[in-house]
mmCIF file of C-alpha atoms in Angstrom:
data_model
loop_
_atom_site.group_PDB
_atom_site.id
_atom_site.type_symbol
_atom_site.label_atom_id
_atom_site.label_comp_id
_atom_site.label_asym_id
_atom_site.label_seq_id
_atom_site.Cartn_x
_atom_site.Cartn_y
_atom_site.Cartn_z
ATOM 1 C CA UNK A 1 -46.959 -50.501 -7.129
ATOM 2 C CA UNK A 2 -44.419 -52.064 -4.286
ATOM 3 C CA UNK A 3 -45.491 -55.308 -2.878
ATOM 4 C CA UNK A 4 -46.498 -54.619 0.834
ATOM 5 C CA UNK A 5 -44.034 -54.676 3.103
ATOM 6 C CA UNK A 6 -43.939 -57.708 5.673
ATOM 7 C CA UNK A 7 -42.287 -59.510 8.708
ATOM 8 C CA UNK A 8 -40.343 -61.587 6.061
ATOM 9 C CA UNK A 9 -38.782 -58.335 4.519
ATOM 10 C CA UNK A 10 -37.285 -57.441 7.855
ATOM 11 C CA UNK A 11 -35.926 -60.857 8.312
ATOM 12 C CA UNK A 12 -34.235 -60.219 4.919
ATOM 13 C CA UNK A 13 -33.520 -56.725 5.972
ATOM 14 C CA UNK A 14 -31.659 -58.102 9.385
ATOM 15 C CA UNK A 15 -29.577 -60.661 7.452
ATOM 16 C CA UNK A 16 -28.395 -57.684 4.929
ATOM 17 C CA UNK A 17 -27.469 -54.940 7.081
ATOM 18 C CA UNK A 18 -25.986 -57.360 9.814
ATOM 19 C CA UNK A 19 -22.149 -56.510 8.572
ATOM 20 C CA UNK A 20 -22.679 -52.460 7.995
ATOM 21 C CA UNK A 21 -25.025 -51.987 11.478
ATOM 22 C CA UNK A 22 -24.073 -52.381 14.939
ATOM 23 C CA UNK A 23 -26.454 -54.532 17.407
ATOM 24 C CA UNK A 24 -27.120 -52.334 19.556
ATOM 25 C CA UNK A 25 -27.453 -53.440 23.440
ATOM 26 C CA UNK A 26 -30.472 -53.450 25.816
ATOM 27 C CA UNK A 27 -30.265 -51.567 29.105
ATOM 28 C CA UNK A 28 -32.455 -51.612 32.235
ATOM 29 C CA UNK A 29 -32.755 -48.726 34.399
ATOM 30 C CA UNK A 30 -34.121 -50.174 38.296
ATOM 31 C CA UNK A 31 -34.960 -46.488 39.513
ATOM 32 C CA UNK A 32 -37.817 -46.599 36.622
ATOM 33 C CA UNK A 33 -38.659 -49.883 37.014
ATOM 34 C CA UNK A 34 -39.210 -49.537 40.757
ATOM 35 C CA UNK A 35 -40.853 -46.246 40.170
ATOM 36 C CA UNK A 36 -43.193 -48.020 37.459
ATOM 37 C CA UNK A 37 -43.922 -51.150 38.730
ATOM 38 C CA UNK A 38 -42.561 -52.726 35.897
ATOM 39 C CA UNK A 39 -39.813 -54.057 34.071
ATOM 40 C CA UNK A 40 -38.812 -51.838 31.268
ATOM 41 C CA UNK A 41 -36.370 -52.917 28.781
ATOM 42 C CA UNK A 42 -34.293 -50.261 26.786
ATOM 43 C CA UNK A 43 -33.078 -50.744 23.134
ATOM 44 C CA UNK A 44 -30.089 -48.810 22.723
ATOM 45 C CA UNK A 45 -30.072 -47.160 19.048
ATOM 46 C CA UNK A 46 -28.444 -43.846 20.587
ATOM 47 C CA UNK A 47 -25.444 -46.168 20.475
ATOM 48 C CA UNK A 48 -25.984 -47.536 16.497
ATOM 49 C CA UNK A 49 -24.021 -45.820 13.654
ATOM 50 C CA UNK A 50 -24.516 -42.496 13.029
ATOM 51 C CA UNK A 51 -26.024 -41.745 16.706
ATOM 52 C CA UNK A 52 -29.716 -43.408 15.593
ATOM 53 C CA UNK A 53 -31.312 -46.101 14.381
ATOM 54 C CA UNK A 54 -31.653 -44.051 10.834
ATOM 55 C CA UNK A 55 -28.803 -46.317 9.588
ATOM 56 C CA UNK A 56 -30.482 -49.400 9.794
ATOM 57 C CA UNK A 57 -33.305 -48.198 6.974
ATOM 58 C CA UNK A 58 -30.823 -46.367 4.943
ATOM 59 C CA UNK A 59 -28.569 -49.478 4.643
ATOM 60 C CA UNK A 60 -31.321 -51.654 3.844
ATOM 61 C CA UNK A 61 -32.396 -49.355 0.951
ATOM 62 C CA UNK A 62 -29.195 -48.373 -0.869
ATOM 63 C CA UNK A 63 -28.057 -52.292 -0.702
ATOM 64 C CA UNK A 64 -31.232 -53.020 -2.239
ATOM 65 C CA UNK A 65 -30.416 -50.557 -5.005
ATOM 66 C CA UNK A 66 -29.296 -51.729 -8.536
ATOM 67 C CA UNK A 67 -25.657 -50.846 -10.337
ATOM 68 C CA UNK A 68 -27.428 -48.099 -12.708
ATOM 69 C CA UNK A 69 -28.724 -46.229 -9.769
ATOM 70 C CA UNK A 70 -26.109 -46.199 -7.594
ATOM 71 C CA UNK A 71 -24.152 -44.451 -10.199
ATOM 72 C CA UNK A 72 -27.092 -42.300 -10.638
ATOM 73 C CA UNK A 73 -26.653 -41.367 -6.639
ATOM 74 C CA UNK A 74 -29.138 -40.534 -4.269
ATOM 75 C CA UNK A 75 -30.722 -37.898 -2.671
ATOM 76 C CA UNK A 76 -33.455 -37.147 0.390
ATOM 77 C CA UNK A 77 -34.992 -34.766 2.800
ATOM 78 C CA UNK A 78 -34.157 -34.729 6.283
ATOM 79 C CA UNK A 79 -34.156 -32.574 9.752
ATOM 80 C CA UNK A 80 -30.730 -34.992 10.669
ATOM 81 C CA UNK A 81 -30.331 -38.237 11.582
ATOM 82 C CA UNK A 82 -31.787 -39.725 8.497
ATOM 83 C CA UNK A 83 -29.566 -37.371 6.651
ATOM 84 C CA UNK A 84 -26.452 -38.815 8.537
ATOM 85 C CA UNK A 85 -27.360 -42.049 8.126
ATOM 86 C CA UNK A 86 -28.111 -41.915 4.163
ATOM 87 C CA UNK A 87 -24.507 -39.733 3.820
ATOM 88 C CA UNK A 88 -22.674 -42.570 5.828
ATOM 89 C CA UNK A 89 -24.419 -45.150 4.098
ATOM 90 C CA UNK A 90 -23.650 -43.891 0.800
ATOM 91 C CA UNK A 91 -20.099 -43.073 1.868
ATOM 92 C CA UNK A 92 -19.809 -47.010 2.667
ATOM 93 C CA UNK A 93 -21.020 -47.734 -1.133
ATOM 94 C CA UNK A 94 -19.317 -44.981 -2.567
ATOM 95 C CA UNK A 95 -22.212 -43.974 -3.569
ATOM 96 C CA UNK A 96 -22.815 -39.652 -3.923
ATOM 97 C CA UNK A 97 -25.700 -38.524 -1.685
ATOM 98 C CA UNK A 98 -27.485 -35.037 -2.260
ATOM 99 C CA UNK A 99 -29.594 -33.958 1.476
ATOM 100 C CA UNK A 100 -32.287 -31.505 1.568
ATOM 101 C CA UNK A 101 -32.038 -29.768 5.017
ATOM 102 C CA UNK A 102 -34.441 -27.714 6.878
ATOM 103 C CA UNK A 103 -32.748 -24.348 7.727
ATOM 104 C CA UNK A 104 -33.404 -25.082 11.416
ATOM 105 C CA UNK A 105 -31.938 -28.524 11.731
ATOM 106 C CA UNK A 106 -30.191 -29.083 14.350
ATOM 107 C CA UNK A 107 -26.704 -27.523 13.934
ATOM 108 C CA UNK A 108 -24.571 -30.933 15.188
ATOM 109 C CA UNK A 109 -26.721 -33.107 12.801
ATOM 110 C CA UNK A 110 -25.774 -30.619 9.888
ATOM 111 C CA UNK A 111 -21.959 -30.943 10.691
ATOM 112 C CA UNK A 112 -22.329 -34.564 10.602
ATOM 113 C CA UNK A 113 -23.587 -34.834 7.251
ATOM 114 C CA UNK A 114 -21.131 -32.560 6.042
ATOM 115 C CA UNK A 115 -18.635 -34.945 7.506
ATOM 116 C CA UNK A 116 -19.740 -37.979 5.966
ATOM 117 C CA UNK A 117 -19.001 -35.790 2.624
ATOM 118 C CA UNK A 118 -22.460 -35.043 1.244
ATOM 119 C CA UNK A 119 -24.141 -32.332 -1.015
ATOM 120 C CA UNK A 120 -26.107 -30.435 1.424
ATOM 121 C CA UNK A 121 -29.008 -27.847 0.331
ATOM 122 C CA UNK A 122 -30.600 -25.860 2.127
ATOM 123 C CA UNK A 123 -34.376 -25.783 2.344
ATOM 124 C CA UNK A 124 -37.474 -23.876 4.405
ATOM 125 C CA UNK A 125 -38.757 -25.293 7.494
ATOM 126 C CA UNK A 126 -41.605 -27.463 6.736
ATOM 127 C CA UNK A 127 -42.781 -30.693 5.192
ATOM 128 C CA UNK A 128 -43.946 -28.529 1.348
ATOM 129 C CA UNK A 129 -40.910 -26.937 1.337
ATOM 130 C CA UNK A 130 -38.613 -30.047 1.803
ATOM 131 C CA UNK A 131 -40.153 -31.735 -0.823
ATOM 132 C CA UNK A 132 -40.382 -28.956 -3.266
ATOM 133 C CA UNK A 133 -36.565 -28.370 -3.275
ATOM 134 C CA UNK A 134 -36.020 -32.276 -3.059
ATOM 135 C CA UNK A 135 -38.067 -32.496 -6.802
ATOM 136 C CA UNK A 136 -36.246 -29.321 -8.011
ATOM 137 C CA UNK A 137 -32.679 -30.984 -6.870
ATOM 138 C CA UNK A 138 -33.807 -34.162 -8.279
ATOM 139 C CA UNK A 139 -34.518 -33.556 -11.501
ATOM 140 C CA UNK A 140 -31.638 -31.749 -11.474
ATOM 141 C CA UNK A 141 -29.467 -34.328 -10.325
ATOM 142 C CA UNK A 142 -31.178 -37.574 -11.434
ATOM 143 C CA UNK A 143 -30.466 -38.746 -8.444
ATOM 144 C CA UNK A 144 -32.683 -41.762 -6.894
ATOM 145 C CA UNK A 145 -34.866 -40.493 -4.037
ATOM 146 C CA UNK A 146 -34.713 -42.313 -0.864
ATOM 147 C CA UNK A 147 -37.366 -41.496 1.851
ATOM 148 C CA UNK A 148 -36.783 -40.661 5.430
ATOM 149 C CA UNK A 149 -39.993 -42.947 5.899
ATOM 150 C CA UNK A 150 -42.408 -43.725 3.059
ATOM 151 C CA UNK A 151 -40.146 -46.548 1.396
ATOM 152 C CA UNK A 152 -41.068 -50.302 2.257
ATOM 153 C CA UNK A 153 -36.904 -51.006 2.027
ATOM 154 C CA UNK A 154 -36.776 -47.988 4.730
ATOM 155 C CA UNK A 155 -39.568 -49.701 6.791
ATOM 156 C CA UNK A 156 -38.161 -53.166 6.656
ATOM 157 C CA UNK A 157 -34.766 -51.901 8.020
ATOM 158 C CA UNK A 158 -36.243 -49.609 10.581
ATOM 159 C CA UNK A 159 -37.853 -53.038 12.208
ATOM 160 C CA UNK A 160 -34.908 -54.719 12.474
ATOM 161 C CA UNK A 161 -33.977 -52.722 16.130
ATOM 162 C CA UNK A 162 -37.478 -54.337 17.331
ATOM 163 C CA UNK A 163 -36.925 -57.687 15.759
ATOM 164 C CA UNK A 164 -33.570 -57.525 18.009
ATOM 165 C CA UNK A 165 -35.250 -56.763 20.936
ATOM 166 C CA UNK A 166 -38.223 -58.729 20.969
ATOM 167 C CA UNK A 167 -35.933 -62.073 20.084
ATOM 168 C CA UNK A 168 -33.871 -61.059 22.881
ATOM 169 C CA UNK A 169 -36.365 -60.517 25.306
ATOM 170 C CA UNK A 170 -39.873 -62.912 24.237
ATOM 171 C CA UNK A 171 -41.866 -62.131 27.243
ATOM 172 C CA UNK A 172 -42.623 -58.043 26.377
ATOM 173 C CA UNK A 173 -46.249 -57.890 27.149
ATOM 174 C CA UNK A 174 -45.574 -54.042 25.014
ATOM 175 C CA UNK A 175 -43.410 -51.310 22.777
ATOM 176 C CA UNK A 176 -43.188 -47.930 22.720
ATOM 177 C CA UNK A 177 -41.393 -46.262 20.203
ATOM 178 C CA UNK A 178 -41.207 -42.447 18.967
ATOM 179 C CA UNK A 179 -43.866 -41.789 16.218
ATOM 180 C CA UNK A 180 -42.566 -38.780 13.469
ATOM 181 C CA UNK A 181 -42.958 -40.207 9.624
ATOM 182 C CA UNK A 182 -43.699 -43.840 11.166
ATOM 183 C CA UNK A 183 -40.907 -45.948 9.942
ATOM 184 C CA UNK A 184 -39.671 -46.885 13.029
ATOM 185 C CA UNK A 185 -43.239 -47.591 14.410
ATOM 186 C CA UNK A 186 -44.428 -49.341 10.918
ATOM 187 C CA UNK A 187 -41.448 -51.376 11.188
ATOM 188 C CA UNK A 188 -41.773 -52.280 14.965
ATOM 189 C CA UNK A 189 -45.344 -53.183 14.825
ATOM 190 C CA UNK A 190 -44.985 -55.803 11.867
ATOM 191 C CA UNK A 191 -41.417 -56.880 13.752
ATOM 192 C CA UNK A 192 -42.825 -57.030 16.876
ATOM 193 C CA UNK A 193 -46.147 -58.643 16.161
ATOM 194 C CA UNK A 194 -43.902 -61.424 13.706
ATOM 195 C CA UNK A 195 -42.196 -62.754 16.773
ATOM 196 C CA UNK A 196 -45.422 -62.730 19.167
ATOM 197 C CA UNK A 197 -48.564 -61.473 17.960
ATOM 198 C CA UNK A 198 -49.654 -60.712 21.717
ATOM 199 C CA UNK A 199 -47.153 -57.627 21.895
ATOM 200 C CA UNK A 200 -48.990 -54.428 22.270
ATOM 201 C CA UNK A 201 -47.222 -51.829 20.298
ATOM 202 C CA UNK A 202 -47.638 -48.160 20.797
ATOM 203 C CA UNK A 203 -46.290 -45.407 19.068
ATOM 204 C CA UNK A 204 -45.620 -41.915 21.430
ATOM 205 C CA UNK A 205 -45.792 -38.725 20.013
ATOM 206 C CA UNK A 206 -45.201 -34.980 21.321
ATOM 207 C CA UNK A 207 -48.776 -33.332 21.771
ATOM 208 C CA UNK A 208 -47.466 -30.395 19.624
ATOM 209 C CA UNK A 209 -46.899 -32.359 16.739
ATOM 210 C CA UNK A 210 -49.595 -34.814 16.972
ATOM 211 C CA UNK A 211 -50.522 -35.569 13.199
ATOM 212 C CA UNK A 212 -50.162 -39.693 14.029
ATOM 213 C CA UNK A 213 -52.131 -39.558 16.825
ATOM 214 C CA UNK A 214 -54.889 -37.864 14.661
ATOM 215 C CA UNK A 215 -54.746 -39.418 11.174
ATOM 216 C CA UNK A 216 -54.871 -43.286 13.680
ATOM 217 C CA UNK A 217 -58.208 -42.219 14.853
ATOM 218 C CA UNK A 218 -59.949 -40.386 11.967
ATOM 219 C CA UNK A 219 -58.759 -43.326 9.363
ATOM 220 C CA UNK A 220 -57.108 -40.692 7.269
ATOM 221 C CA UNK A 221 -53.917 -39.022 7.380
ATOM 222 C CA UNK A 222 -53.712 -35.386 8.855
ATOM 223 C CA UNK A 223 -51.068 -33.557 7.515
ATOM 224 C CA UNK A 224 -48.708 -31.910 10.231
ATOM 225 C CA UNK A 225 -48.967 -27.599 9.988
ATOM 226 C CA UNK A 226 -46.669 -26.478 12.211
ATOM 227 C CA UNK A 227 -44.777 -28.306 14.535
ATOM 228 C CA UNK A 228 -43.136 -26.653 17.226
ATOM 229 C CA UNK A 229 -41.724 -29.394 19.569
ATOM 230 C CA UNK A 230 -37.990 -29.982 21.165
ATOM 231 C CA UNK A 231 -38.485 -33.528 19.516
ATOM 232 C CA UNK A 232 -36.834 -32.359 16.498
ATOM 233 C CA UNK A 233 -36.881 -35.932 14.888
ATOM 234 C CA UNK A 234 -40.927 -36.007 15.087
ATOM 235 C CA UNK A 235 -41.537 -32.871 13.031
ATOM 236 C CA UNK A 236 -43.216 -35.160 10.034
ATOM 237 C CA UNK A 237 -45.755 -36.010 9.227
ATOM 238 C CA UNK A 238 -46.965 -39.778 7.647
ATOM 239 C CA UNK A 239 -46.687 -40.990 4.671
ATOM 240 C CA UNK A 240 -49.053 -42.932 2.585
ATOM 241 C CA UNK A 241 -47.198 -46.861 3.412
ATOM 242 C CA UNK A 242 -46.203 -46.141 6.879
ATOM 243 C CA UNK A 243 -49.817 -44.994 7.884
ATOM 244 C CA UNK A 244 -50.973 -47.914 5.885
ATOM 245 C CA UNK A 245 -49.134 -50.547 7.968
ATOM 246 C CA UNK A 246 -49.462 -48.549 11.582
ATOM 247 C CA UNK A 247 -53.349 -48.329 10.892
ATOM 248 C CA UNK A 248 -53.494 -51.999 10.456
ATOM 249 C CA UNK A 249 -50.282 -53.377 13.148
ATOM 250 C CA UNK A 250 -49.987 -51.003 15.780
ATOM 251 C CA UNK A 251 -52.174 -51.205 18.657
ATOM 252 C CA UNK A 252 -52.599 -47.234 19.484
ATOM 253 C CA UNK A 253 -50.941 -43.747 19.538
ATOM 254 C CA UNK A 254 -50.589 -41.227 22.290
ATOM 255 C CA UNK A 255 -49.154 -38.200 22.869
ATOM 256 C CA UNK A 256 -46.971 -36.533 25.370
ATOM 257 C CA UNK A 257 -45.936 -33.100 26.377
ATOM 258 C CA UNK A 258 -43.443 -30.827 26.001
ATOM 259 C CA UNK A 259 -42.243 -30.133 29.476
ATOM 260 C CA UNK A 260 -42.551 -34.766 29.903
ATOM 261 C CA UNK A 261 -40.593 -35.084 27.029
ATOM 262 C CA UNK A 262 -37.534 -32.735 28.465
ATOM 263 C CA UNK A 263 -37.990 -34.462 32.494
ATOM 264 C CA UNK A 264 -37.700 -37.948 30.717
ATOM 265 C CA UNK A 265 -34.774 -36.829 28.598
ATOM 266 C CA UNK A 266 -33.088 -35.254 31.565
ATOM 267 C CA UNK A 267 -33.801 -38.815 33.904
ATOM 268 C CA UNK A 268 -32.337 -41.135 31.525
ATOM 269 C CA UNK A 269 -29.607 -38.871 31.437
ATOM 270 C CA UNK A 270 -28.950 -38.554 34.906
ATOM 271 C CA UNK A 271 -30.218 -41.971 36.163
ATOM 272 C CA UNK A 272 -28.882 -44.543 33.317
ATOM 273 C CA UNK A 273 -26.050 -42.300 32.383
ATOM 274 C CA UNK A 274 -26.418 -42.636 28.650
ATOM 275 C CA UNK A 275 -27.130 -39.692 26.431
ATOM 276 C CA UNK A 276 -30.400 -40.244 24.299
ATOM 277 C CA UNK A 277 -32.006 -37.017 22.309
ATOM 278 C CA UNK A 278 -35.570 -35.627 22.814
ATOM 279 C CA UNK A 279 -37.078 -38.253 20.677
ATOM 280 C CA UNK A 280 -35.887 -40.706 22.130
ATOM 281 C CA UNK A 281 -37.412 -39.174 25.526
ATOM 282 C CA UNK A 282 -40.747 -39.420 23.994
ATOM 283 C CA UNK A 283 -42.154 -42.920 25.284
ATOM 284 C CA UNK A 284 -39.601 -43.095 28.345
ATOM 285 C CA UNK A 285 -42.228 -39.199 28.461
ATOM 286 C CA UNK A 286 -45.293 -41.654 27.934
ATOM 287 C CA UNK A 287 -44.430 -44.026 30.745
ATOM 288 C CA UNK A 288 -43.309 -41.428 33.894
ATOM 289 C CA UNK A 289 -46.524 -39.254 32.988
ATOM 290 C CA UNK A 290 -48.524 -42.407 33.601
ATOM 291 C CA UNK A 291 -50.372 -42.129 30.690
ATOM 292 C CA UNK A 292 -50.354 -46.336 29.975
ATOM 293 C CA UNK A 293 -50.527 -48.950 32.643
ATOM 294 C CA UNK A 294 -47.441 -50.942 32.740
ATOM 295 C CA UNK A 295 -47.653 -52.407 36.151
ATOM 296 C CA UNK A 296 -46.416 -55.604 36.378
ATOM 297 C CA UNK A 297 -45.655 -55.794 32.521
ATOM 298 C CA UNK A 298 -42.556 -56.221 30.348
ATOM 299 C CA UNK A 299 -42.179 -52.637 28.531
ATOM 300 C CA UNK A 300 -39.969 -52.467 25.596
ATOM 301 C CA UNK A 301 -38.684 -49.098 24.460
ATOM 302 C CA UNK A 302 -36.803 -48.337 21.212
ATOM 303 C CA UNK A 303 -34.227 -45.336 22.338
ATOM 304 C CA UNK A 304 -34.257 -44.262 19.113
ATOM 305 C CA UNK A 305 -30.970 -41.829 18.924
ATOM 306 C CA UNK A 306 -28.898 -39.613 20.902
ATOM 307 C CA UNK A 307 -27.876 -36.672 18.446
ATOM 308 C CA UNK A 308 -27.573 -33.247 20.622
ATOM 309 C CA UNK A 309 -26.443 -30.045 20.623
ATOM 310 C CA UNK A 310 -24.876 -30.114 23.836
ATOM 311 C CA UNK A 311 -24.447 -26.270 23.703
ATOM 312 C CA UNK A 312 -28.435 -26.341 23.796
ATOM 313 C CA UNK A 313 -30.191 -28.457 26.262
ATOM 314 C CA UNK A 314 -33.450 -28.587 26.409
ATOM 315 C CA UNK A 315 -33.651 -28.182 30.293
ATOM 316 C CA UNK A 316 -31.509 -25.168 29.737
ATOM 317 C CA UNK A 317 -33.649 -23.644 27.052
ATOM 318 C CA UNK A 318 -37.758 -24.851 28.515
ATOM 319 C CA UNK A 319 -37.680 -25.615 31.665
#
């Protein structure tokens, strides 16, 4: 059984991955802020490695591997950005990396992984089906299975992005970060909370894919069916250790819709002039539909990647 996962492990998990990650910087947007009331501060993982903070976790989990199984290689499942973060990450270590991908993955993340010169196989849409051809490929390949999520070393390196930002900026009075299989938000709550326990942390989550938001409030997880969102990212659903940690460190979940998700997308696009994904739109969503007071708070926001098909814009394709 691994050892629970703690604020020490992502201190450990910062000092490893400090050479292969980038630190990624913090952005303000005053149009926002004026129209909030309040000071929001933007963590910038649209700019790490790979287009999303999915390298820090992978990083942190294949350095933490032994000799025997990085020969062995490794393999995951994964809708993209995880995907192109294991594949570069095993690239680094010369290390060979089998991905399970959903057959409607985004079509840029796919190329990606291809380009970082992994195995890709092709899988069903839908959480049983990735797993089921993960096992089948596994035992295969003996390859070592790395999680997108439920892996404490994948937690621990998520946090570091949150451990950045809350040393850098001590005051937040809150975080919001995008909620799919709760790495990032496991990782930011225990990060977070390890530099000031006052920090209210909130994970933000598309209303048609709302699993998180359920399984926080009935004390059990609920199993995503069928999630149709433009947040491609936050199409799964818990796993066991993330909802363990997130039941106990983060402060609450809510959920946003569809049409918020592509507006806030589409203003941090057009107002800070960065390109972030619909993910990352997700609490930027949470905080224009007014659905948390922030006034006169310090809002942190993890920006959690910026991987799109620019032949598909959401705007273009919803709204």
């Amino acid at each position: 059984m691994p050892h629970k996962v703690g604020f020490a492990d992502i201190c450990n998990a910062h000092q490893r991955i400090a050479p292969h990650v980038h630190r990624t910087p913090v952005l303000t947007c005053s149009s926002l802020d004026k129209r909030l009331g309040a000071g929001v501060f933007f963590k910038c993982e649209n700019f790490q490695k790979t287009g999303s903070f999915k390298i820090r976790g992978a990083s942190n989990a294949l350095l933490s591997l032994t000799k025997e199984e990085k020969n062995r290689g490794v393999i995951t499942h994964s809708s993209g950005n995880h995907a192109q973060a294991l594949a570069h990450a095993a690239r680094s270590e010369g290390i060979k990396a089998t991905i399970i991908m959903p057959s409607n993955s985004t079509p840029v993340k796919m190329q990606a992984v291809a380009g970082y010169g992994a195995d890709i196989r092709s899988c069903d849409p839908g959480q049983e089906s990735r797993e089921a051809v993960c096992r089948e490929v596994q035992q295969e390949t003996g390859s070592v299975f790395i999680s997108p999520y439920n892996d404490n070393r994948i937690i621990a390196g998520q946090g570091t992005a949150a451990l950045e930002l809350a040393s850098d900026m001590p005051d937040l009075d809150m975080l919001l970060v995008p909620v799919g299989g709760g790495g990032l938000l496991a990782g930011s709550a225990l990060a977070a909370k390890g530099v000031n326990t006052d920090i209210k942390v909130i994970g933000t989550e598309p209303e048609t894919a709302n699993d998180a938001y359920q399984s926080f409030r009935k004390g059990k997880i609920i199993p995503v069916t069928r999630p149709d969102t433009v947040a491609d990212g936050l199409r799964t659903s818990l796993g066991i250790l993330t909802f363990a940690v997130i039941s106990e460190q983060a402060d609450d979940i809510i959920t946003v819709s569809e049409e918020a998700i592509i507006l806030a997308m589409r203003y941090v696009w057009e107002r800070m002039k960065i390109i972030i994904e619909p993910s990352s739109a997700v609490p930027v969503a949470a905080l224009m539909s007014g659905n948390i007071n922030v006034r006169n708070k310090q809002i942190g926001v993890v920006l959690s990647g910026g991987n799109v098909n620019l032949d598909q814009l959401p705007w273009m394709q919803h709204v």
